[in-house]
Short mmCIF file of C-alpha atoms and ligand atoms in Angstrom, two decimals:
data_model
loop_
_atom_site.label_atom_id
_atom_site.label_comp_id
_atom_site.label_asym_id
_atom_site.label_seq_id
_atom_site.Cartn_x
_atom_site.Cartn_y
_atom_site.Cartn_z
CA MET A 710 -53.80 -85.43 -42.58
CA ASP A 711 -55.44 -85.80 -46.01
CA VAL A 712 -57.27 -83.20 -48.12
CA GLN A 713 -60.71 -84.32 -46.95
CA ASP A 714 -59.63 -83.75 -43.33
CA CYS A 715 -59.15 -80.00 -43.89
CA GLY A 716 -61.99 -78.92 -46.18
CA LEU A 717 -60.02 -79.34 -49.43
CA SER A 718 -60.83 -81.81 -52.22
CA LYS A 719 -58.95 -84.25 -54.47
CA GLU A 720 -59.12 -81.69 -57.33
CA ASP A 721 -57.07 -79.27 -55.20
CA VAL A 722 -54.08 -81.66 -54.96
CA LEU A 723 -50.95 -80.43 -56.76
CA PRO A 724 -48.16 -83.00 -56.33
CA ASP A 725 -49.53 -85.91 -54.26
CA ARG A 726 -47.55 -87.75 -51.58
CA GLU A 727 -46.26 -90.48 -53.94
CA GLN A 728 -45.07 -87.91 -56.50
CA ILE A 729 -43.35 -85.91 -53.77
CA ALA A 730 -41.65 -89.00 -52.30
CA ALA A 731 -40.31 -90.03 -55.72
CA ARG A 732 -39.11 -86.52 -56.58
CA LEU A 733 -37.30 -86.04 -53.27
CA VAL A 734 -35.32 -89.25 -53.92
CA GLU A 735 -34.30 -87.83 -57.33
CA LEU A 736 -33.29 -84.50 -55.78
CA ALA A 737 -31.27 -86.30 -53.10
CA ALA A 738 -29.37 -88.16 -55.84
CA GLU A 739 -28.62 -84.83 -57.60
CA ILE A 740 -27.41 -83.35 -54.31
CA ASP A 741 -25.26 -86.44 -53.60
CA GLN A 742 -23.63 -86.05 -56.98
CA ARG A 743 -23.01 -82.33 -56.70
CA TYR A 744 -21.57 -82.39 -53.16
CA ARG A 745 -19.60 -85.64 -53.12
CA GLY A 746 -16.35 -85.00 -51.21
CA SER A 747 -17.66 -81.77 -49.68
CA ASN A 748 -18.43 -81.04 -46.03
CA LEU A 749 -21.99 -79.96 -46.81
CA LEU A 750 -24.13 -77.96 -44.39
CA ILE A 751 -27.84 -78.23 -45.13
CA VAL A 752 -29.87 -75.35 -43.71
CA GLY A 753 -33.61 -75.89 -43.43
CA VAL A 754 -35.73 -72.74 -43.55
CA LEU A 755 -38.35 -72.87 -40.82
CA GLY A 756 -41.26 -73.18 -40.48
CA GLY A 757 -42.07 -74.63 -43.95
CA ALA A 758 -39.06 -76.86 -44.61
CA PHE A 759 -39.38 -79.32 -41.73
CA VAL A 760 -41.28 -81.96 -43.70
CA ILE A 761 -39.20 -81.82 -46.90
CA MET A 762 -36.01 -81.76 -44.80
CA ALA A 763 -36.94 -84.99 -42.98
CA ASP A 764 -37.50 -86.90 -46.24
CA LEU A 765 -34.80 -85.24 -48.38
CA CYS A 766 -32.01 -85.53 -45.80
CA ARG A 767 -32.71 -89.21 -45.16
CA ALA A 768 -32.45 -89.91 -48.90
CA ILE A 769 -29.07 -88.17 -49.12
CA THR A 770 -26.17 -90.64 -48.71
CA LEU A 771 -23.46 -88.07 -47.81
CA PRO A 772 -22.51 -87.40 -44.15
CA VAL A 773 -24.02 -83.90 -44.07
CA GLU A 774 -24.52 -81.51 -41.17
CA ILE A 775 -27.96 -80.00 -40.62
CA ASP A 776 -28.99 -76.70 -39.08
CA TRP A 777 -32.08 -74.49 -39.11
CA LEU A 778 -32.90 -70.86 -39.73
CA GLY A 779 -36.30 -69.36 -39.04
CA THR A 780 -37.86 -66.75 -41.31
CA SER A 781 -41.26 -65.25 -41.71
CA SER A 782 -42.45 -63.13 -44.64
CA TYR A 783 -46.16 -63.87 -44.69
CA GLY A 784 -47.34 -63.18 -41.16
CA SER A 785 -50.76 -64.79 -40.88
CA GLY A 786 -52.13 -63.84 -44.33
CA SER A 787 -51.72 -65.29 -47.82
CA LYS A 788 -49.81 -62.33 -49.34
CA SER A 789 -46.08 -61.77 -48.78
CA SER A 790 -45.34 -58.77 -46.57
CA GLY A 791 -42.19 -58.09 -48.64
CA ILE A 792 -40.00 -58.11 -45.53
CA VAL A 793 -38.07 -61.15 -44.26
CA GLN A 794 -37.90 -61.44 -40.48
CA THR A 795 -35.54 -63.84 -38.75
CA THR A 796 -37.39 -65.93 -36.18
CA LYS A 797 -34.49 -68.31 -35.41
CA GLU A 798 -30.75 -67.76 -35.87
CA LEU A 799 -28.36 -70.35 -37.34
CA GLU A 800 -26.12 -72.03 -34.73
CA THR A 801 -23.39 -73.23 -37.11
CA ASN A 802 -20.48 -71.07 -38.30
CA VAL A 803 -20.78 -71.07 -42.11
CA THR A 804 -17.28 -69.74 -42.80
CA GLY A 805 -15.67 -71.84 -45.54
CA ARG A 806 -18.69 -74.15 -45.77
CA ASP A 807 -20.71 -75.32 -48.75
CA VAL A 808 -24.25 -74.37 -47.73
CA LEU A 809 -27.47 -75.73 -49.22
CA LEU A 810 -30.59 -73.78 -48.23
CA VAL A 811 -33.76 -75.89 -48.26
CA ASP A 812 -37.11 -74.13 -48.35
CA ASP A 813 -40.66 -75.17 -49.12
CA ILE A 814 -41.39 -72.80 -52.03
CA LEU A 815 -39.78 -70.19 -54.27
CA ASP A 816 -42.08 -67.32 -55.16
CA THR A 817 -40.60 -63.82 -55.42
CA GLY A 818 -37.22 -65.15 -54.28
CA LEU A 819 -37.10 -62.59 -51.47
CA THR A 820 -36.46 -65.25 -48.80
CA ILE A 821 -33.83 -67.25 -50.70
CA SER A 822 -31.96 -64.17 -51.96
CA TRP A 823 -31.93 -62.65 -48.47
CA LEU A 824 -30.68 -65.90 -46.91
CA THR A 825 -28.11 -66.38 -49.68
CA ARG A 826 -26.65 -62.97 -48.90
CA LEU A 827 -26.71 -63.76 -45.19
CA MET A 828 -24.69 -66.98 -45.77
CA GLN A 829 -22.29 -65.18 -48.12
CA SER A 830 -21.69 -62.41 -45.61
CA GLY A 831 -20.97 -65.15 -43.04
CA GLY A 832 -18.12 -66.36 -45.28
CA ALA A 833 -19.73 -69.43 -46.86
CA LYS A 834 -17.62 -71.03 -49.61
CA SER A 835 -20.71 -71.67 -51.74
CA VAL A 836 -24.45 -71.15 -51.30
CA ALA A 837 -27.09 -73.04 -53.27
CA SER A 838 -30.78 -73.62 -52.73
CA CYS A 839 -33.31 -76.41 -53.00
CA VAL A 840 -37.07 -75.87 -52.95
CA LEU A 841 -39.91 -78.37 -53.09
CA LEU A 842 -42.11 -76.02 -55.13
CA ARG A 843 -41.61 -73.14 -57.52
CA LYS A 844 -44.25 -70.67 -58.62
CA PRO A 845 -44.10 -69.18 -62.16
CA ALA A 846 -41.28 -66.65 -62.54
CA THR A 847 -42.08 -62.96 -62.77
CA SER A 848 -39.71 -60.09 -63.48
CA ALA A 849 -39.80 -59.45 -59.73
CA ARG A 850 -38.06 -62.76 -58.94
CA ARG A 851 -34.68 -61.99 -57.40
CA ILE A 852 -32.98 -65.39 -57.59
CA GLU A 853 -33.45 -68.89 -59.04
CA ALA A 854 -33.17 -72.13 -57.05
CA ASP A 855 -30.53 -74.74 -57.93
CA PHE A 856 -32.70 -77.78 -57.15
CA VAL A 857 -36.48 -77.65 -57.75
CA GLY A 858 -39.05 -80.33 -56.95
CA PHE A 859 -42.14 -79.15 -58.84
CA ASP A 860 -43.34 -76.15 -60.81
CA ILE A 861 -46.85 -75.20 -59.68
CA PRO A 862 -49.35 -72.58 -60.88
CA ASP A 863 -49.54 -69.16 -59.24
CA VAL A 864 -51.93 -70.21 -56.48
CA PHE A 865 -51.65 -70.22 -52.69
CA ALA A 866 -50.44 -73.72 -51.79
CA VAL A 867 -50.54 -75.54 -48.45
CA GLY A 868 -49.41 -78.88 -47.09
CA PHE A 869 -46.19 -80.88 -46.80
CA GLY A 870 -44.89 -78.12 -44.51
CA LEU A 871 -46.53 -75.11 -46.19
CA ASP A 872 -49.00 -73.29 -43.98
CA HIS A 873 -51.72 -70.74 -43.93
CA ALA A 874 -51.75 -68.90 -40.59
CA GLY A 875 -49.91 -71.85 -39.02
CA LYS A 876 -52.38 -74.49 -40.25
CA TYR A 877 -52.22 -77.21 -42.97
CA ARG A 878 -48.51 -77.97 -42.42
CA ASN A 879 -49.34 -81.60 -41.58
CA LEU A 880 -51.26 -82.20 -44.82
CA SER A 881 -49.51 -85.17 -46.47
CA CYS A 882 -49.62 -83.76 -50.03
CA VAL A 883 -49.45 -80.23 -51.52
CA ALA A 884 -52.83 -78.69 -52.39
CA ARG A 885 -54.12 -75.33 -53.56
CA ALA A 886 -56.03 -73.55 -50.82
CA ASP A 887 -56.91 -70.31 -52.63
CA LYS A 888 -60.52 -71.33 -53.36
CA GLU A 889 -61.15 -72.57 -49.82
CA LEU A 890 -59.52 -69.45 -48.31
CA ALA A 891 -61.62 -67.18 -50.57
CA ARG A 892 -64.71 -69.06 -49.40
CA GLN A 893 -63.62 -68.42 -45.79
CA GLY A 894 -63.12 -64.72 -46.67
CA ASP A 895 -59.30 -64.45 -46.47
P1 IMP B 972 -40.64 -65.68 -51.50
O1 IMP B 972 -39.78 -65.07 -50.45
O2 IMP B 972 -41.60 -64.71 -52.13
O3 IMP B 972 -39.88 -66.47 -52.57
O4 IMP B 972 -41.58 -66.71 -50.80
C1 IMP B 972 -41.07 -67.75 -50.16
C2 IMP B 972 -41.66 -67.92 -48.77
O5 IMP B 972 -43.02 -67.46 -48.69
C3 IMP B 972 -41.67 -69.38 -48.48
O6 IMP B 972 -40.64 -69.67 -47.57
C4 IMP B 972 -43.04 -69.65 -47.90
O7 IMP B 972 -42.93 -69.71 -46.50
C5 IMP B 972 -43.89 -68.48 -48.26
N1 IMP B 972 -44.82 -68.79 -49.37
C6 IMP B 972 -44.74 -68.38 -50.66
N2 IMP B 972 -45.76 -68.85 -51.39
C7 IMP B 972 -46.50 -69.59 -50.53
C8 IMP B 972 -47.71 -70.37 -50.71
O8 IMP B 972 -48.31 -70.51 -51.81
N3 IMP B 972 -48.18 -71.00 -49.60
C9 IMP B 972 -47.55 -70.91 -48.37
N4 IMP B 972 -46.42 -70.21 -48.18
C10 IMP B 972 -45.91 -69.55 -49.24
MG1 MG B 973 -41.11 -70.20 -45.50
#
């Protein structure tokens, strides 16, 4: 789906699909370099990470294992609820593993810091994180990501896996939806 298919416009596009594709190849090369010789477990954070995971993992040349964790902090609105809920448990035992968490976006860091502690309490040897997008840091941010695709402004973003109330995940680029959502009264 493109921006014009969902009421957004070309001016709303943040990174476009070509920029994202190129950046994910660069991030994969950084991950290859950092984890060469390691038995890496990549954990995709659902729902937002499914698109980035598909492209990032196929660009990685190491024989990694992949698992998924589900979290929800936004409910159906566009403001974080401040509480992370697990919607799907990990199936892999992380004890002694190098774990790389992959999420769509780093905002307050609540999700990544909570998941980092969860992996650490499970006995992971190391825990790092990779996000496609990063919003501007505030003093409230609890953790930084180790691998970052793009810095974006402090706007509500959708597409390439990011949703609003379950929609827009299949948009092929990342776009700001704050103006359109305000118009719709959210
Ligand atoms: P954090 O926990 O505040 O860092 O926010 C991270 C989580 O909130 C991500 O996993 C996203 O699911 C969601 N999120 C944060 N900002 C946005 C946004 O602009 N659009 C859609 N989802 C977002
Ligand atoms: Mg998420």
